[in-house]
Short mmCIF file of C-alpha atoms in Angstrom, two decimals:
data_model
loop_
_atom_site.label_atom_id
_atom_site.label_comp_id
_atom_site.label_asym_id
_atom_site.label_seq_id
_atom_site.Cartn_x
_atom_site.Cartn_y
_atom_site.Cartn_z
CA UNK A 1196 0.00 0.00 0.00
CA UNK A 1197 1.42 3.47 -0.94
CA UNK A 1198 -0.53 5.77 1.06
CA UNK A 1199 -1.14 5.23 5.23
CA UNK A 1200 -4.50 7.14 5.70
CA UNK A 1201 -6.76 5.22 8.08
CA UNK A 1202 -10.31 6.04 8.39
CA UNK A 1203 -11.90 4.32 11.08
CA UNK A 1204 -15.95 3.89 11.13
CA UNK A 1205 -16.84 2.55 14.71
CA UNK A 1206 -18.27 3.68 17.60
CA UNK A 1207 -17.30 6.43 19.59
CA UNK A 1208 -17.57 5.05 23.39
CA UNK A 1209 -17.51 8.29 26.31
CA UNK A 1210 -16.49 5.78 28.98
CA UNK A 1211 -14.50 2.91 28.47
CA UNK A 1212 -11.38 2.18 26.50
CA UNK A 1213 -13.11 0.39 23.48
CA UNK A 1214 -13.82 0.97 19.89
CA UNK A 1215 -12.51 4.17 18.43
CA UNK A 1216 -11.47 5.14 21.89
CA UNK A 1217 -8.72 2.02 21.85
CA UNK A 1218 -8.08 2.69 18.37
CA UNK A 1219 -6.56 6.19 18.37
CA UNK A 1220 -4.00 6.09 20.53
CA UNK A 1221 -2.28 2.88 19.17
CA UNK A 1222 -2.74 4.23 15.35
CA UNK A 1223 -1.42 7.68 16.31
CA UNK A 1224 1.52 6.37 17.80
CA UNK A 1225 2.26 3.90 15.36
CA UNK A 1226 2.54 7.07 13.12
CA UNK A 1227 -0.60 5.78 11.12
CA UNK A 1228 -2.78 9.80 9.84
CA UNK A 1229 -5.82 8.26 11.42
CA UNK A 1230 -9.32 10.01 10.72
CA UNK A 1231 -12.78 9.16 12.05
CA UNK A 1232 -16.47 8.53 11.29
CA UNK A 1233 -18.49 7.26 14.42
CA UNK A 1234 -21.14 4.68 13.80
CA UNK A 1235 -22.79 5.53 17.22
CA UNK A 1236 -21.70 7.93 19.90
CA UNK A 1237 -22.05 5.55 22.94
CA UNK A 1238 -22.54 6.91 27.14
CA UNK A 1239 -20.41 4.15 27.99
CA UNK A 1240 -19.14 0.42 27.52
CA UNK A 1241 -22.45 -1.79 26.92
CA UNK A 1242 -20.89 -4.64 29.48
CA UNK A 1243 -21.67 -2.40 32.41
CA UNK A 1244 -25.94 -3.69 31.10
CA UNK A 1245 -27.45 0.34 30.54
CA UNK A 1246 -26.13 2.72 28.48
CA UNK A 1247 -27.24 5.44 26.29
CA UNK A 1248 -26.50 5.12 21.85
CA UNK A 1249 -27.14 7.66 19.59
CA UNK A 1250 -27.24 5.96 16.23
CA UNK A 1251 -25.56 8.26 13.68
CA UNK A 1252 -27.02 7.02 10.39
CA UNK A 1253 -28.46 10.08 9.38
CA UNK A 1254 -25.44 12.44 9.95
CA UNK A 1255 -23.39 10.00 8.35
CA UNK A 1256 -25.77 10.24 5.17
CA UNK A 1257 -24.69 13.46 4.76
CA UNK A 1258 -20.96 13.08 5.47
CA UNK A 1259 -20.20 11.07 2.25
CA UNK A 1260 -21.29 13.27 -0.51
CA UNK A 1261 -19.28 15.85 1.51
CA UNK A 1262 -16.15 14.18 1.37
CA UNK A 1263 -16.55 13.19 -1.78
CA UNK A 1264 -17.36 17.25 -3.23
CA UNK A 1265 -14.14 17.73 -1.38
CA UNK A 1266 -12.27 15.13 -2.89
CA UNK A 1267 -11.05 13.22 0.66
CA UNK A 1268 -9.71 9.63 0.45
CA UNK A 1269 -7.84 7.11 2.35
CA UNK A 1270 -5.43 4.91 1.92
CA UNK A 1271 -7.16 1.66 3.83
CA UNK A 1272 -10.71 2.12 5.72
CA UNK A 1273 -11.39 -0.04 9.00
CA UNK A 1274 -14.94 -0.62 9.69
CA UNK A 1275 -16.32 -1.91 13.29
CA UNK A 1276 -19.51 -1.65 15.13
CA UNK A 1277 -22.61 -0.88 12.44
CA UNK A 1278 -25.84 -0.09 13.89
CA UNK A 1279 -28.43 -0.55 11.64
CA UNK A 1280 -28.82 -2.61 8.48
CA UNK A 1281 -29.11 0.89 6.72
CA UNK A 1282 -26.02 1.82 7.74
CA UNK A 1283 -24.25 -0.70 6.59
CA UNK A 1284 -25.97 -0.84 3.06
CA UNK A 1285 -24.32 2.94 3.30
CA UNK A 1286 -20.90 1.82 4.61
CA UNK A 1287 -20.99 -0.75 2.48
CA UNK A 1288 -21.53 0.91 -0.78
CA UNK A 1289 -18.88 3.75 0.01
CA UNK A 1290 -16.22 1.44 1.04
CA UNK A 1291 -17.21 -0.45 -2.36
CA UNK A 1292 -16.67 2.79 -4.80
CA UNK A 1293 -13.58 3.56 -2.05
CA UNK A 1294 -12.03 0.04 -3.00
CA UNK A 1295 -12.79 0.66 -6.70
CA UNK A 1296 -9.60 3.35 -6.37
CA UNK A 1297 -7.50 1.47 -4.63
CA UNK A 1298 -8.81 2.04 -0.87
CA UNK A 1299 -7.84 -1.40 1.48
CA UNK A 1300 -10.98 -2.29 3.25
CA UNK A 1301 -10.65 -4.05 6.56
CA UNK A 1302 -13.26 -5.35 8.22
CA UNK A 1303 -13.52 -6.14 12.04
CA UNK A 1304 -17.29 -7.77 12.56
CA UNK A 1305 -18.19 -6.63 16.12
CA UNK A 1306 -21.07 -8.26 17.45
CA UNK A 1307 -20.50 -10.97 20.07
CA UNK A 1308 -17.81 -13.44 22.15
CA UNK A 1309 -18.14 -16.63 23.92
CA UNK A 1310 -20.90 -17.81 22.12
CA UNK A 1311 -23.12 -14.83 22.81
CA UNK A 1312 -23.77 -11.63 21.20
CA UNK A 1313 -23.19 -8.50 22.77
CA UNK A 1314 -25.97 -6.18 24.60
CA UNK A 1315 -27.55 -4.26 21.85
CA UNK A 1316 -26.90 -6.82 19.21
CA UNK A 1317 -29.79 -7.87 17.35
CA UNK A 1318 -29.79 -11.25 14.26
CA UNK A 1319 -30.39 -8.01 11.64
CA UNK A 1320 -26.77 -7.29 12.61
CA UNK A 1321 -25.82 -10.18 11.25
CA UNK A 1322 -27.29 -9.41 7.81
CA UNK A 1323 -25.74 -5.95 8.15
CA UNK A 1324 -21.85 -7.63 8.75
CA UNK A 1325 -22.34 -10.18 5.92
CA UNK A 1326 -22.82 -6.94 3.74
CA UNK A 1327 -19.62 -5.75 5.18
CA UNK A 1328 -17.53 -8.75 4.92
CA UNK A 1329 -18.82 -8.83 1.25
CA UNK A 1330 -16.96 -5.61 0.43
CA UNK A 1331 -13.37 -6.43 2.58
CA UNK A 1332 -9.86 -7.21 1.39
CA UNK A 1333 -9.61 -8.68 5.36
CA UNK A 1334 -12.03 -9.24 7.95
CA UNK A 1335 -10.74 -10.12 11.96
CA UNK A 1336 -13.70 -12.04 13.73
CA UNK A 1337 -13.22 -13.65 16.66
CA UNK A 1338 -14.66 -17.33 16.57
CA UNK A 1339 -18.07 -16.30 18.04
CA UNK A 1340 -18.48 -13.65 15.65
CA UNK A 1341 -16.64 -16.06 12.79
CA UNK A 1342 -19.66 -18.52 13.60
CA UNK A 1343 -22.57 -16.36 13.79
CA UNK A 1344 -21.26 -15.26 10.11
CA UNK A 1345 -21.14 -18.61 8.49
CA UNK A 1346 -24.39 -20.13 10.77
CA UNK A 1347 -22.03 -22.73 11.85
CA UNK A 1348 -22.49 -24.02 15.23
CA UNK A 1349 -20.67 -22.66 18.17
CA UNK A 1350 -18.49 -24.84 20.46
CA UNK A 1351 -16.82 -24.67 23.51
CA UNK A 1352 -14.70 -27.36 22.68
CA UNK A 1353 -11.58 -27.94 20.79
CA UNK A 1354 -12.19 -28.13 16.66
CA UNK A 1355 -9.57 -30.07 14.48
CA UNK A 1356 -7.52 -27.58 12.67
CA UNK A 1357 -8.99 -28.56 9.24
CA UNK A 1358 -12.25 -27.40 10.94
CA UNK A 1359 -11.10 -24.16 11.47
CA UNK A 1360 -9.97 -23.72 8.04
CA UNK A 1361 -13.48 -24.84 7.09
CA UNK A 1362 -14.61 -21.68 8.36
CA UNK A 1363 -12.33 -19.31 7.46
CA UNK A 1364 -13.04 -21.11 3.30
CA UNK A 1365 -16.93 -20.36 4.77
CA UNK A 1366 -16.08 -16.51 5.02
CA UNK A 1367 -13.94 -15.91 2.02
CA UNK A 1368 -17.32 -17.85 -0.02
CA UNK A 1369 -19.19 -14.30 1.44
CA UNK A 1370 -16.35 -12.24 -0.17
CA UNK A 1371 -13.55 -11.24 2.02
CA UNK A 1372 -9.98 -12.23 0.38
CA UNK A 1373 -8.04 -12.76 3.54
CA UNK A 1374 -9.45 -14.18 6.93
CA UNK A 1375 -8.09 -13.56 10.59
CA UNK A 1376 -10.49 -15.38 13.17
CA UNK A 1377 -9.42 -15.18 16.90
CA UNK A 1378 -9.75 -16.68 19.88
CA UNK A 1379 -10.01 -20.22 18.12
CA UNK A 1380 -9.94 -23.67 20.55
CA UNK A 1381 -7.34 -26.32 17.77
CA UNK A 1382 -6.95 -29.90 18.75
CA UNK A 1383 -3.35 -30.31 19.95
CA UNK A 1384 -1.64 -32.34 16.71
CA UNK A 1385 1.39 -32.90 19.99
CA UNK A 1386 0.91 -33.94 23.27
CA UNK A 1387 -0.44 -31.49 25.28
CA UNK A 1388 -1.55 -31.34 28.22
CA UNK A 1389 -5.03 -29.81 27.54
CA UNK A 1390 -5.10 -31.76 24.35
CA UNK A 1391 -5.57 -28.52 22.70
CA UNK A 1392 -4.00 -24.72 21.86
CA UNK A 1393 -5.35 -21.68 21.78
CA UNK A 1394 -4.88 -20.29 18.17
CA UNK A 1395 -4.95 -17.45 16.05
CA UNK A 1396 -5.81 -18.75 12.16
CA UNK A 1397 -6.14 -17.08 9.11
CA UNK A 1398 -5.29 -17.09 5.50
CA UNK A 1399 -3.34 -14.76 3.69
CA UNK A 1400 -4.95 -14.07 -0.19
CA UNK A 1401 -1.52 -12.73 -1.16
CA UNK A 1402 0.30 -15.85 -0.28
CA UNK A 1403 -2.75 -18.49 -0.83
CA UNK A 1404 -1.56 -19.82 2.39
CA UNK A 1405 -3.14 -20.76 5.51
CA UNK A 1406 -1.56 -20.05 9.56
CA UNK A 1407 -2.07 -21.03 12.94
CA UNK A 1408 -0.59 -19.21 15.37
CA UNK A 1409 -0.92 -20.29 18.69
CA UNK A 1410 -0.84 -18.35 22.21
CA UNK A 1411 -0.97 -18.79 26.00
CA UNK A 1412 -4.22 -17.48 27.26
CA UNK A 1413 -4.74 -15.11 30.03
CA UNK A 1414 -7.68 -16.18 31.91
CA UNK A 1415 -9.20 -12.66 32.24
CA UNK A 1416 -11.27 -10.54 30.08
CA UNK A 1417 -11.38 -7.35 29.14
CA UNK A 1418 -13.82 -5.40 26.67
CA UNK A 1419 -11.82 -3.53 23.88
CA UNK A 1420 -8.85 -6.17 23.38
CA UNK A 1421 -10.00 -6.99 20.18
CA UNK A 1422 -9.98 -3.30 19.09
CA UNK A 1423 -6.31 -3.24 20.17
CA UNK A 1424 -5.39 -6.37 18.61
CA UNK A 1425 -6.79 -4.84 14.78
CA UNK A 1426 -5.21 -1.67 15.52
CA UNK A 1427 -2.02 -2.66 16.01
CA UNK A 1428 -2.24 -5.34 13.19
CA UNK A 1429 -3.99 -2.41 10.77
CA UNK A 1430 -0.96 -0.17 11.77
CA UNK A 1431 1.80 -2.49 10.50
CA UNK A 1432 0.39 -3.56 7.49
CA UNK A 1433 0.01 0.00 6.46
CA UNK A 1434 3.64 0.40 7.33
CA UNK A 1435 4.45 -2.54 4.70
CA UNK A 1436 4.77 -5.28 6.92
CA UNK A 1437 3.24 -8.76 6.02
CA UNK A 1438 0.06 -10.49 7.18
CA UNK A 1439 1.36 -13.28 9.44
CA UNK A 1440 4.46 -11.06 11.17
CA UNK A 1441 1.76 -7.70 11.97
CA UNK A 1442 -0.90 -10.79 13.52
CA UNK A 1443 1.62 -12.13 15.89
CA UNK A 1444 3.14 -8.11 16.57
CA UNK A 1445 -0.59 -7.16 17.47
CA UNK A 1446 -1.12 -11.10 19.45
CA UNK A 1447 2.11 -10.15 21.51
CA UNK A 1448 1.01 -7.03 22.24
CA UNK A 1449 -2.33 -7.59 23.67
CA UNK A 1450 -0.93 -10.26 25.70
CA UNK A 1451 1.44 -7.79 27.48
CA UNK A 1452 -1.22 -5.48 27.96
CA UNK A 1453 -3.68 -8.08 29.52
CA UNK A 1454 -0.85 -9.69 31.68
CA UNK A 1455 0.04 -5.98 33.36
CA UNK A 1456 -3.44 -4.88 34.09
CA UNK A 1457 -4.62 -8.42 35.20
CA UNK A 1458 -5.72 -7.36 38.99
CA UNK A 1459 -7.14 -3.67 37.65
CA UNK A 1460 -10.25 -3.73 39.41
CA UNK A 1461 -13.29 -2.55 36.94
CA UNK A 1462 -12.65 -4.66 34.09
CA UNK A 1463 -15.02 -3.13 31.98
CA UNK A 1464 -13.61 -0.29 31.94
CA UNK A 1465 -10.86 -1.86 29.13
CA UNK A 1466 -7.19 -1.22 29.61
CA UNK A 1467 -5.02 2.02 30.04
CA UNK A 1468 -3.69 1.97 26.49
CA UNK A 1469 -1.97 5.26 26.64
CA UNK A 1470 0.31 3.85 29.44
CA UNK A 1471 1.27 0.85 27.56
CA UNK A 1472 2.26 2.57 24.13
CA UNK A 1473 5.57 1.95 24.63
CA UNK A 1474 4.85 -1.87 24.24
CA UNK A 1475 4.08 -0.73 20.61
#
C-alpha cells in the first residue's frame, strides 16, 4: 500500500477504552494519519448492562457526498460496530466505490464473544456484517463472531484444525480475500496437556496460504482487546509489513497489555492503552 490514511468507522464510546477510543492512541503512535467517522456515539461500555447510543445514520448520510465534493480519500478504511442494516448498506456501498480506487478495506465484525452476542446486538446485525464482509480485502472475527457469520455451530470445545480452516473457506465464499479469526480452541496435533491450543488462524490471499498461530491465554477478560489487537495489526500492514508477522506483533502485544493490568479492578472499563504505548 502506498498511502497510510486510516479512516476508522466505529463507535465512539464516552467511557471505556473500546472501539474508536482504543483505536486512536495505538494508530497515532504507530505514526498511522488516522481520521474518524463514528457509527454511534455511545454513554459508555455496553458490558456495564445500561447505556445510552445515539445511532448516527443520518449524519453520516450526509458526510459522504461531503467528502466526496471535497475530494477526501484514504489509503485503507477499518470498519467496526454498524448499527443498523441501513447503515451498513451505506458503509458498504462507500467502502465499495472507495475500493474501486484502490482504498484497502478491513473489516472487524463486532457483534459478540463466547458464544453470545453483545448487549444491543440484534440477528439483523448479522445481515448488516455479511454486507460488510462482502466488500473487505480482510475481515478479523473472533470465533463467536466467525460462527454467527457462516451459521455454523458454536463450540466450547476444541475443533480439528482442518475445521477451522473450514470456516475461514466459509467466510472468504461471502467475499472477504483474507481471513483472521481469533480466539479459536485447535486440537493439539502434539501432546499437550489440555489436548488442545489456543490459536490465532487465518489465510493470507496474497500468499494463498493458511496459519495457525498459537498463544498462551490469560484467563481474564477485558472489553476492547479486540480493538487493540486490529489496531495494532492495521498499523503495521500499512507500514508494509506482512500479514502473518503484523498478527503475531498485534497477538504479543495484547498479551502484554492483559498480563500488566490483570488485577485492575473494573474490568469493563478496558485497559489504560496510553500507558502501555511503549509496548508498541
Amino acid at each position: 500500500m502506498q498511502r497510510k490514511e486510516l479512516l476508522i468507522i466505529n463507535d465512539m464510546c464516552g467511557y471505556g477504552k473500546v472501539a474508536t477510543t482504543a483505536m486512536l492512541p495505538v494508530l497515532s503512535y504507530l505514526g498511522i494519519p488516522t481520521f474518524n467517522l463514528p457509527t454511534a456515539i455511545v454513554s459508555n461500555n455496553l458490558e456495564y448492562g445500561k447505556f445510552n447510543l445515539l445511532d448516527t445514520t443520518e449524519y453520516m448520510k450526509g458526510v459522504f457526498p461531503v467528502w466526496k465534493e471535497l475530494g477526501f480519500s484514504f489509503g485503507a478504511i477499518a470498519t467496526g460496530f454498524i448499527a443498523s442494516e441501513k447503515q451498513a448498506e451505506i458503509v458498504a456501498d462507500y467502502c465499495s466505490e472507495q475500493a474501486k480506487l484502490g482504498t484497502t478495506i478491513f473489516v472487524d465484525p463486532i457483534m459478540g464473544d463466547e458464544g453470545k452476542l453483545y448487549n444491543g446486538v440484534t440477528s439483523s446485525t448479522i445481515k448488516s456484517m455479511r454486507r460488510m464482509v462482502s466488500v473487505a480485502h480482510l475481515i478479523v472475527p473472533n470465533y463467536t463472531e466467525a460462527c454467527y457469520l457462516t451459521d455454523i455451530p458454536f463450540t466450547t470445545d476444541a475443533i480439528p484444525q482442518r475445521e477451522a480452516y473450514r470456516i475461514v473457506d466459509s467466510l472468504r465464499k461471502i467475499g472477504s480475500r483474507s481471513v483472521i479469526i481469533t480466539s479459536m480452541k485447535i486440537e493439539a496435533s502434539t501432546s499437550s496437556a489440555d489436548g488442545f491450543v489456543h490459536a490465532v488462524v487465518g489465510f493470507n490471499a496474497a500468499s494463498g496460504e493458511y496459519f495457525m498461530l498459537p498463544y498462551q491465554e490469560i484467563p481474564v477478560r477485558f472489553p476492547g482487546t479486540g480493538d487493540i489487537f486490529s489496531s495494532v495489526l492495521f498499523g503495521h500492514l500499512l507500514k508494509g509489513d506482512a500479514l502473518e508477522g503484523s498478527t503475531q506483533k498485534a497477538m504479543d502485544v495484547v498479551a502484554k497489555m492483559i498480563f500488566l493490568n490483570k488485577d485492575q479492578k473494573d474490568k469493563f472499563l478496558g485497559i489504560p492503552i496510553e500507558n502501555h504505548l511503549d509496548l508498541l
